[in-house]
CSV table of C-alpha atoms and ligand atoms in Angstrom, one decimal:
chain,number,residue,atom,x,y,z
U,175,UNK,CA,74.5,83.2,108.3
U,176,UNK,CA,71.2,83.0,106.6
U,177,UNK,CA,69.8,79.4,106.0
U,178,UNK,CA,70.5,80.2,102.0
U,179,UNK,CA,73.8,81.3,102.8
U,180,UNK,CA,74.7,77.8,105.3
U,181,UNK,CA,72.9,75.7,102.2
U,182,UNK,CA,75.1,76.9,99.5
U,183,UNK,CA,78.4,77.3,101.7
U,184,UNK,CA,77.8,73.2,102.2
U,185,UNK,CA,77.2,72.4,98.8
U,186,UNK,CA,80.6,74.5,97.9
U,187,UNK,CA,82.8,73.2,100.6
U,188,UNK,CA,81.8,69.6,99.1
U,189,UNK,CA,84.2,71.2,95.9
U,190,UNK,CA,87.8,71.6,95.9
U,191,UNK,CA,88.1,75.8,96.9
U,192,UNK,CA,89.0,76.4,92.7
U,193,UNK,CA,86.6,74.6,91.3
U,194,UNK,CA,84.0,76.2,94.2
U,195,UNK,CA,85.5,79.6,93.1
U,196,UNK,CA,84.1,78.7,89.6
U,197,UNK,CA,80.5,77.7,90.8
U,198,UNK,CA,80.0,80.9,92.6
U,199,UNK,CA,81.1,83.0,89.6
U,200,UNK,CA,78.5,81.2,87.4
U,201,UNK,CA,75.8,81.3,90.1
U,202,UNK,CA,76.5,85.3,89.8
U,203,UNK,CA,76.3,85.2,85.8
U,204,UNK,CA,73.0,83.6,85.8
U,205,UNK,CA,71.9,86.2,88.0
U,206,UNK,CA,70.7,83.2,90.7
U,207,UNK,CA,69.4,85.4,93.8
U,208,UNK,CA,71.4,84.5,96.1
U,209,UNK,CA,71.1,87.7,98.6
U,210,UNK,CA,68.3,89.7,99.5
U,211,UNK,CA,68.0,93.8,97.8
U,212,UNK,CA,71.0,95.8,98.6
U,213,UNK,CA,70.5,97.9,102.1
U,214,UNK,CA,70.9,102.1,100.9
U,215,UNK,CA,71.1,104.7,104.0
U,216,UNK,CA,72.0,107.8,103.7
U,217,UNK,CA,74.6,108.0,106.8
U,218,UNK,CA,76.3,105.3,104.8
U,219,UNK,CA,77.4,107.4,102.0
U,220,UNK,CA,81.1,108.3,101.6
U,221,UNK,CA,82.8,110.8,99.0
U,222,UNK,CA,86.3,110.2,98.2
U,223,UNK,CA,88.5,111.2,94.8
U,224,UNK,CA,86.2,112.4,93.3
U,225,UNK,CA,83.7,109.5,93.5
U,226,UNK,CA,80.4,109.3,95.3
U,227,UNK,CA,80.2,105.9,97.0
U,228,UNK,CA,76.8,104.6,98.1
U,229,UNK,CA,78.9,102.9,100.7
U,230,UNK,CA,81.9,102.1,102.1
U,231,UNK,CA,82.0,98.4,101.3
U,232,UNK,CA,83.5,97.0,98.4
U,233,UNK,CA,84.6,93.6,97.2
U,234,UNK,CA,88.4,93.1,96.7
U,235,UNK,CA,90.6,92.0,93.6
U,236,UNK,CA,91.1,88.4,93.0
U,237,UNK,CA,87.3,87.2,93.2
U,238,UNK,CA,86.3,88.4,89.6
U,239,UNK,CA,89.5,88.5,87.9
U,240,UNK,CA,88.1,88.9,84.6
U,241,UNK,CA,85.8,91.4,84.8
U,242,UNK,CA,82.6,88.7,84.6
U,243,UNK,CA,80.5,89.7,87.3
U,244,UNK,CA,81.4,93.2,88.8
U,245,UNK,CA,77.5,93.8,88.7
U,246,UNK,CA,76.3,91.1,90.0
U,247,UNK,CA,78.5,92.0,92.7
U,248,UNK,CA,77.0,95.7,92.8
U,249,UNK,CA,73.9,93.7,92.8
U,250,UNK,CA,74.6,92.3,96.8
U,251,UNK,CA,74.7,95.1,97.8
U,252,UNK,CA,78.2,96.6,97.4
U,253,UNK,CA,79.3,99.9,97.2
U,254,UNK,CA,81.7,99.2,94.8
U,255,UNK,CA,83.7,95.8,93.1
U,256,UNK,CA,87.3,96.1,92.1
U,257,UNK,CA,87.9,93.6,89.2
U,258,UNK,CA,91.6,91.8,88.3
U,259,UNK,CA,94.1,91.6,88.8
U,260,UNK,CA,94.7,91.9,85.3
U,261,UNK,CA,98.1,91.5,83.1
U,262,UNK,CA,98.6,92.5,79.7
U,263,UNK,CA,99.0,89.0,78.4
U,264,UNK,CA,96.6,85.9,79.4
U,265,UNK,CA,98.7,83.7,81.9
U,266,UNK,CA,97.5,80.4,83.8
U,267,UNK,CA,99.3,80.7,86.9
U,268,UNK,CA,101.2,78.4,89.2
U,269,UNK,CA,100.1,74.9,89.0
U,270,UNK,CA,96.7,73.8,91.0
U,271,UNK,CA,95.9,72.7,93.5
U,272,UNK,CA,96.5,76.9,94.5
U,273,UNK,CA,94.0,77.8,96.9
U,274,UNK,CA,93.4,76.6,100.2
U,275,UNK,CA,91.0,76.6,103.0
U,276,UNK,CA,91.8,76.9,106.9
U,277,UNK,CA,88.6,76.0,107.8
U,278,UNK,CA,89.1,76.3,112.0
U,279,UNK,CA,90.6,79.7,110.9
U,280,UNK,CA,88.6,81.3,108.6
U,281,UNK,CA,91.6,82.1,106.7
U,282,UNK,CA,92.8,81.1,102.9
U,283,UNK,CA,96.2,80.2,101.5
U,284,UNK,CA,96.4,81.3,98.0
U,285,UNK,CA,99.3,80.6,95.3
U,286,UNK,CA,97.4,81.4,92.1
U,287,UNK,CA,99.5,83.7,90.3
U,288,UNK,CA,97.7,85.9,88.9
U,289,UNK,CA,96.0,83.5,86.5
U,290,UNK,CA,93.5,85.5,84.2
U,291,UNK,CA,92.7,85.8,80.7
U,292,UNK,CA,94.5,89.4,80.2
U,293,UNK,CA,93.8,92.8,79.3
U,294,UNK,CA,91.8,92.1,76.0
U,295,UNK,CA,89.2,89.7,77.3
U,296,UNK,CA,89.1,92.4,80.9
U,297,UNK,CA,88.9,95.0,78.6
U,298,UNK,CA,86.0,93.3,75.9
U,299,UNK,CA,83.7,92.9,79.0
U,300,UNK,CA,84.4,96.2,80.7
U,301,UNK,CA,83.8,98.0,77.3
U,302,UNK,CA,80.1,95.8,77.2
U,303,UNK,CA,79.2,97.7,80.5
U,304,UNK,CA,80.3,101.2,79.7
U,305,UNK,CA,77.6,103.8,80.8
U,306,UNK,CA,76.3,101.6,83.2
U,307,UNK,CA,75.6,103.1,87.1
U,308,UNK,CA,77.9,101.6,89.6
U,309,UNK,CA,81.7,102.2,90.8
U,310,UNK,CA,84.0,98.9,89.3
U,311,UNK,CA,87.6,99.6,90.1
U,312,UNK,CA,90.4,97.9,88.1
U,313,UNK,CA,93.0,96.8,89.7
U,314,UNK,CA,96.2,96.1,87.1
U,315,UNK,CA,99.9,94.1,87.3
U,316,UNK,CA,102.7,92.2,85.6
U,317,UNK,CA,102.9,89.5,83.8
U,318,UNK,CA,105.5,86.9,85.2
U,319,UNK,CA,107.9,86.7,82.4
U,320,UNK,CA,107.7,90.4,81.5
U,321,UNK,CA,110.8,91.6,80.4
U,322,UNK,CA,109.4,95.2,81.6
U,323,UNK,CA,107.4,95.1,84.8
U,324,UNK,CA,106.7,98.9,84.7
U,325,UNK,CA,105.8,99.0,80.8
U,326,UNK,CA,103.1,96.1,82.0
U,327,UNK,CA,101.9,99.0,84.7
U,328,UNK,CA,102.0,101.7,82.0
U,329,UNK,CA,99.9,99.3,79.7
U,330,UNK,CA,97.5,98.7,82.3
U,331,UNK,CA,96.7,102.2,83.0
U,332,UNK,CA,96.5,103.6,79.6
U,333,UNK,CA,93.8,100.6,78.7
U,334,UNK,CA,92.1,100.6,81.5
U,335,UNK,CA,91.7,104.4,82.3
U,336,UNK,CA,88.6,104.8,80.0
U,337,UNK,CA,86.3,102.1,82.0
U,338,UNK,CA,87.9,101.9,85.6
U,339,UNK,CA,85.9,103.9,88.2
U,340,UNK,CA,89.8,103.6,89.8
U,341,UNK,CA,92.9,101.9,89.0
U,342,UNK,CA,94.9,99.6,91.5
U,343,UNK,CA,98.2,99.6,90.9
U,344,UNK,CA,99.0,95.9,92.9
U,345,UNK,CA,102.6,95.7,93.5
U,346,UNK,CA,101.6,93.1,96.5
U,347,UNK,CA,101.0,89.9,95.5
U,348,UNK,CA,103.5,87.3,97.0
U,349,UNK,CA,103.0,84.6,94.4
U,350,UNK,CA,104.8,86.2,91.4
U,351,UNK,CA,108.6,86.3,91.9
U,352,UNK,CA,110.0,89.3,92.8
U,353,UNK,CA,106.5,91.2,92.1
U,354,UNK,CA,107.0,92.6,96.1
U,355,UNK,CA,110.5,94.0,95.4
U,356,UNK,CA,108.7,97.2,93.3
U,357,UNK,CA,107.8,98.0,97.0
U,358,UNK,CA,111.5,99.2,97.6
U,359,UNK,CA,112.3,103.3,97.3
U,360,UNK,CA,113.7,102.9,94.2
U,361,UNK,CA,111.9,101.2,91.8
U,362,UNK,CA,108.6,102.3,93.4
U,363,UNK,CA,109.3,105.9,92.7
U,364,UNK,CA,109.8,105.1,89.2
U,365,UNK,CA,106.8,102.7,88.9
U,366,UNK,CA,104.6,105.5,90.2
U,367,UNK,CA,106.7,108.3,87.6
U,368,UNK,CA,105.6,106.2,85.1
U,369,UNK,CA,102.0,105.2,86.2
U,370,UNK,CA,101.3,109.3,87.0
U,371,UNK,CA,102.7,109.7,83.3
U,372,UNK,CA,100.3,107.6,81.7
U,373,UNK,CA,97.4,108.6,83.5
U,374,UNK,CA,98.4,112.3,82.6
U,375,UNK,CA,98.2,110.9,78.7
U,376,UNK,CA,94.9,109.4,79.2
U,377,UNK,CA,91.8,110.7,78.0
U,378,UNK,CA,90.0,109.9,81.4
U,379,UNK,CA,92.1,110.1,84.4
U,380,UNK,CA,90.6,107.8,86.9
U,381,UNK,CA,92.2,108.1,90.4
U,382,UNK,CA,95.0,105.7,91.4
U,383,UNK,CA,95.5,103.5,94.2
U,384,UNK,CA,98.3,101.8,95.6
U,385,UNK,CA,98.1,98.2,97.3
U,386,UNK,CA,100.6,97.0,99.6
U,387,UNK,CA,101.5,94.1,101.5
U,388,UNK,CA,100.7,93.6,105.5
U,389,UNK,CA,104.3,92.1,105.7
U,390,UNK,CA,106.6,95.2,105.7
U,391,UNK,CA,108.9,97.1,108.8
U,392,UNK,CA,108.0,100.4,109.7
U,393,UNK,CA,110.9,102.2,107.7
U,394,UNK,CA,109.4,100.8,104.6
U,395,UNK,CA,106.2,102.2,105.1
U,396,UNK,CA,107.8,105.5,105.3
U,397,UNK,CA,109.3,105.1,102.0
U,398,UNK,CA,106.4,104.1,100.5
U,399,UNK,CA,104.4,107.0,102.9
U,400,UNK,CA,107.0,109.1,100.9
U,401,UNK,CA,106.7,108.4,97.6
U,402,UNK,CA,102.8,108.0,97.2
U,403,UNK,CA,102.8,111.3,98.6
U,404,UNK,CA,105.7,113.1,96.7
U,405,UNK,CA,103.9,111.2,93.6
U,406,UNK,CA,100.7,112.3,94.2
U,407,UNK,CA,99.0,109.3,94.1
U,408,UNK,CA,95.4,109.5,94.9
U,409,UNK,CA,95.4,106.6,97.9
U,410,UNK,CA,96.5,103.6,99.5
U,411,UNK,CA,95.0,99.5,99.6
U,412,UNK,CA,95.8,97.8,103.1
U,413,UNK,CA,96.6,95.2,102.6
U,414,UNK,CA,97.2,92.3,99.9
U,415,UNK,CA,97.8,89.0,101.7
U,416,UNK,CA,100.6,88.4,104.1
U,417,UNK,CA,103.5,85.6,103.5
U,418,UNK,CA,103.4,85.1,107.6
U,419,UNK,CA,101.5,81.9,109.3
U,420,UNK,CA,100.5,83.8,112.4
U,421,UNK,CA,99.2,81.5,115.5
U,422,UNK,CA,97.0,79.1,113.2
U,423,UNK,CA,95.0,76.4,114.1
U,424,UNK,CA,94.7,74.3,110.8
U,425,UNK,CA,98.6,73.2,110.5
U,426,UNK,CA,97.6,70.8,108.0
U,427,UNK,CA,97.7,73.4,105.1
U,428,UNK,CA,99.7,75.7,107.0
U,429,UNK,CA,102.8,75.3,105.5
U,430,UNK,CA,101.8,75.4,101.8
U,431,UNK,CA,103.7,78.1,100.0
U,432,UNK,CA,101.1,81.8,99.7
U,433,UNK,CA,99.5,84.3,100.7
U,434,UNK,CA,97.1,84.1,103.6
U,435,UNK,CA,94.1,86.1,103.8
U,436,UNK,CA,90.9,86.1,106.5
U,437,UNK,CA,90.5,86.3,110.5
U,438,UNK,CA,93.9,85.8,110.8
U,439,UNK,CA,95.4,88.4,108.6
U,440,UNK,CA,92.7,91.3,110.7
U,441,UNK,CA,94.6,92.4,113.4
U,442,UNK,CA,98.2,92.8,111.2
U,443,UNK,CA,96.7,94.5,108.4
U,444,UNK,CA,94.6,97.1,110.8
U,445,UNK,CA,98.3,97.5,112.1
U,446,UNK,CA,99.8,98.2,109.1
U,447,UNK,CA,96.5,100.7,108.0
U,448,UNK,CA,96.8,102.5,111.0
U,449,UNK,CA,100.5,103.1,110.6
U,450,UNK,CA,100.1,104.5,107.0
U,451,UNK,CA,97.4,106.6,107.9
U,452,UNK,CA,99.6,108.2,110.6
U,453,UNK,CA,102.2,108.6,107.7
U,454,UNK,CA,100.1,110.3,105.1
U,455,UNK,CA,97.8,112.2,107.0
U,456,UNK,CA,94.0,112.6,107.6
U,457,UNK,CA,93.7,113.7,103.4
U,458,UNK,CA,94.8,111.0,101.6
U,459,UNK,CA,92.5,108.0,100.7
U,460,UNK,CA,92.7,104.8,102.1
U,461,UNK,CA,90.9,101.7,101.8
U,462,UNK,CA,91.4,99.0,104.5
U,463,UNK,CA,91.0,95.3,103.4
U,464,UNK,CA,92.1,92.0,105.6
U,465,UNK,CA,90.1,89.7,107.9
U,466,UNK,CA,86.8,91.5,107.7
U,467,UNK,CA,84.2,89.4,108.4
U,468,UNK,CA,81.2,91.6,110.5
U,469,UNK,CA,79.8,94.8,111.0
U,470,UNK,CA,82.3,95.2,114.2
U,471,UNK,CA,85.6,94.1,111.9
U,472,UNK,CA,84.4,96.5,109.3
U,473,UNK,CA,83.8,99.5,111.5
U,474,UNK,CA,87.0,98.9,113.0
U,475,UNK,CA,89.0,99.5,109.9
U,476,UNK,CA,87.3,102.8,109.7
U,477,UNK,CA,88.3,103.7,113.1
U,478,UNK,CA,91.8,103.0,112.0
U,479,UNK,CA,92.2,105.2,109.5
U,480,UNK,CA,90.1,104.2,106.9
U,481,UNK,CA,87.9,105.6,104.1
U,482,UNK,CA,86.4,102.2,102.5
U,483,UNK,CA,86.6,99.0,103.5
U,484,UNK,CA,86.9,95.4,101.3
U,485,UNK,CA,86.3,91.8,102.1
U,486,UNK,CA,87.0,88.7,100.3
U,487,UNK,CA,87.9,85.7,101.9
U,488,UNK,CA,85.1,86.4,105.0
U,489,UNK,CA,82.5,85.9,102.1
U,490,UNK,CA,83.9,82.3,101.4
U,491,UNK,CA,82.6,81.6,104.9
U,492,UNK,CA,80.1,83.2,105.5
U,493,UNK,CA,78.2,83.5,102.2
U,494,UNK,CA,77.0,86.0,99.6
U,495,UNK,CA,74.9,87.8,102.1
U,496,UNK,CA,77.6,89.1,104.3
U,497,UNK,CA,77.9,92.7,102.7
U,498,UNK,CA,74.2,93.0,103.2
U,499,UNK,CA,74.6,92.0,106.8
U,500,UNK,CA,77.7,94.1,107.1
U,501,UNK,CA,75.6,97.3,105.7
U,502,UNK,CA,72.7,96.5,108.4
U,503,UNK,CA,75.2,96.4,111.3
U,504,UNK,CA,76.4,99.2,110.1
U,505,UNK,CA,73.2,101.5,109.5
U,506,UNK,CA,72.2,99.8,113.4
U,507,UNK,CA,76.0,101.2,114.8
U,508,UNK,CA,75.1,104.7,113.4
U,509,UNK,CA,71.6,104.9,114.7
U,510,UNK,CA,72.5,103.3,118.2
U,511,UNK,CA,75.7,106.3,118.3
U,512,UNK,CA,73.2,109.2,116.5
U,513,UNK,CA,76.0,109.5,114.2
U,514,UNK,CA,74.9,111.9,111.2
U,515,UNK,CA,77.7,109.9,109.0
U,516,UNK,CA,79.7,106.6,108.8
U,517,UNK,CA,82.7,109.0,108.4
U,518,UNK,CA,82.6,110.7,111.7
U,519,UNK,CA,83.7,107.6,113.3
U,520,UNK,CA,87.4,107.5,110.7
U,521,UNK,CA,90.5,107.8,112.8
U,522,UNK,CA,88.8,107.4,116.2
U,523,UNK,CA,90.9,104.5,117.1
U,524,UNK,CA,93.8,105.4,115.3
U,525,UNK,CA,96.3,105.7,118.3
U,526,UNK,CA,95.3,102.7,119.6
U,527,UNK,CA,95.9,100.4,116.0
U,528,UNK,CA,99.4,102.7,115.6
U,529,UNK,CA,101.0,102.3,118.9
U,530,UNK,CA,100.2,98.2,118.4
U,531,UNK,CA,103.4,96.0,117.6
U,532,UNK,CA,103.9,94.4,114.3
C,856,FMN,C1,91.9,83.5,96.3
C,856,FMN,C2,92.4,84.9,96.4
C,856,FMN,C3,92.9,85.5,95.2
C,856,FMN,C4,93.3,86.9,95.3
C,856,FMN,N1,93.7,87.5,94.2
C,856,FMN,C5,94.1,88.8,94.3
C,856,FMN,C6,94.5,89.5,93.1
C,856,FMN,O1,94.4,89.0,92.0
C,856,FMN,N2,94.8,90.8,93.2
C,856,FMN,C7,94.9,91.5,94.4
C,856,FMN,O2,95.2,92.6,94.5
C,856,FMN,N3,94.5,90.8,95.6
C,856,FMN,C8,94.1,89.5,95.5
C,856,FMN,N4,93.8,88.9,96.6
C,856,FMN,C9,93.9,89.6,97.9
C,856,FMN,C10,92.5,90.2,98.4
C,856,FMN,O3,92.1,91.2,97.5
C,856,FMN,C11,92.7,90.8,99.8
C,856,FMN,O4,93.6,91.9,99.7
C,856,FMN,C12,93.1,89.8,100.8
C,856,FMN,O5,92.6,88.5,100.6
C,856,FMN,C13,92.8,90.2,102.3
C,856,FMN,O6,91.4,90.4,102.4
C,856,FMN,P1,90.4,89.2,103.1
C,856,FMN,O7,91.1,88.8,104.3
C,856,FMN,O8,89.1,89.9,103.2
C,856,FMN,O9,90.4,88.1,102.1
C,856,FMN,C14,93.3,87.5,96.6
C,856,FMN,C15,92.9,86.9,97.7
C,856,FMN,C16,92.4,85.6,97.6
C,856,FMN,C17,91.9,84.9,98.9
């Protein structure tokens, strides 16, 4: 942790995690620098869909939910920034306080419910970027009291198609009621008919992703193995949260109602990416997001199947120059190994994360 990074992480912590959540987005609007230049390196370079990624890290949904910094974001030095979620109507979300820290275990409980301003203010400041360089994913959902969940999908892709580097389709957030249930065979089949459908109307056709929860049994992952493939959707996002409280040491906050994210949540969700990997074969994309915090955690994603690889909560402690220090271990890992690519090292420990119990 640089000395920047430990200055600014005190000064936040002195906040409630919401209101700290705020600061930092404002501290990225006013273009503060806050990290030193992005790290670029060749090796580190990964093409997927369609899309040429200067590298394989990326921040996940739920930082910048309304599109307000995605390049500022670029700007520390990732590869990509996925913005939302986003629902069609502005909603405020469960009431605060929402987000919590587990200091002792690096970890996050979050409740927020999709609190963000909706599609038209995502969509204003996404349409204010258009043309610029640099891959911003989207990633869409429901509003709570939708009457039609899937419509809310639908809506999602057909506005968001035009500016979204890629659409998330995020059917695994645990904090709006019954949002996790459009996991099941069923209704996730026709979710994905309809999302396929719109993209096929859109004018650009940005490839889709599909994020899932880390809390799900291995025959549930073959349905979903089975339908992203049958459907044809581009890739998979592992993993969202989980609702479990596994081994923690701050039992203070433990028992608030959410969905925990950070250290805790690595070894599960590498689980859970392995398995799918194993499901869907070497071709399909996948992007592996939960408890990365270093170099090592990163790298160890990509031996488990996957293609990219997102943080979040490992930046609330350990500041805005993780990605950059991620991206050096990385570039250091590749020269150490003589590898001529990052990607020669995907699937290497793929065995080993499968054959681990849930
Ligand atoms: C405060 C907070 C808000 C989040 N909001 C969203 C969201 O809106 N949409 C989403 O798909 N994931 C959301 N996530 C989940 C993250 O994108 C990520 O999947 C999860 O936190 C695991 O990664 P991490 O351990 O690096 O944080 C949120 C996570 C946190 C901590």
């Amino acid at each position: 942790m640089s000395l920047l990074d430990r200055v600014g992480q005190k000064l936040l912590f002195g906040f409630d995690p919401e209101t700290a959540h705020g600061l930092s987005i404002a501290a990225l609007r006013c273009g503060l620098p806050i990290a030193g230049r992005p790290v670029r390196d060749e090796r580190l370079k990964v093409s997927l869909c369609g899309i040429d990624f200067p590298n394989p890290l990326g921040m996940a949904a739920g930082y910048d939910k309304n599109a307000e910094v995605p390049d500022a974001l670029l700007g520390l030095g990732f590869g990509f920034a996925e913005v939302g979620t986003v629902t069609p109507l502005s909603q405020a979300g469960n009431p605060k306080p929402r987000i919590f820290r587990l200091t002792a275990d690096e970890a996050v409980i979050n409740r927020l419910g999709f609190n963000n301003e909706g599609h038209d203010a995502a969509e204003r400041r996404l349409a204010a970027r258009r043309g610029r360089a640099g891959i911003v994913g989207v990633n869409i959902g429901a509003n709570k009291d939708s009457a039609d969940r899937i419509g809310d999908y639908e809506r999602g892709v057909t506005r968001f198609a035009p500016y979204a580097s890629y659409l998330t389709v995020n059917i695994s957030s645990p904090n709006t009621p019954g949002l996790r249930t459009m996991q099941a065979r069923e209704q996730l089949g026709e979710l994905l008919t309809r999302v396929m459908a719109a993209r096929a109307a859109a004018s650009v056709k940005p490839p889709i992703f599909l994020k899932i929860a880390p809390d799900l049994v291995e025959a549930e992952l073959e349905d979903i193995a089975a339908e992203v493939t049958e459907k044809q959707i581009d890739g998979v996002i592992v993993s969202n949260t989980t609702i479990s409280r596994l081994s923690l040491h701050s039992a203070a906050v433990a028992g608030e109602t959410g969905g925990l994210s950070g250290k805790p949540l690595f070894e599960r969700s590498t689980i859970v990416l392995a398995r799918i990997r194993k499901l869907l074969g070497p071709d399909r994309a996948i992007i592996g997001v939960g408890g990365v915090d270093s170099a090592q955690t990163a790298l160890e994603k990509i031996r488990a199947g996957a293609d990219l690889v997102q943080i979040y909560t490992g930046m609330i402690y350990a500041g805005p120059s993780l990605p950059g220090r991620i991206l050096s271990g990385m570039i250091r890992f590749v020269e150490k190994e003589r590898l001529k690519s990052i990607r020669d090292l995907r699937d290497n420990r793929l065995d080993f994360w499968a054959s681990k119990q849930l």
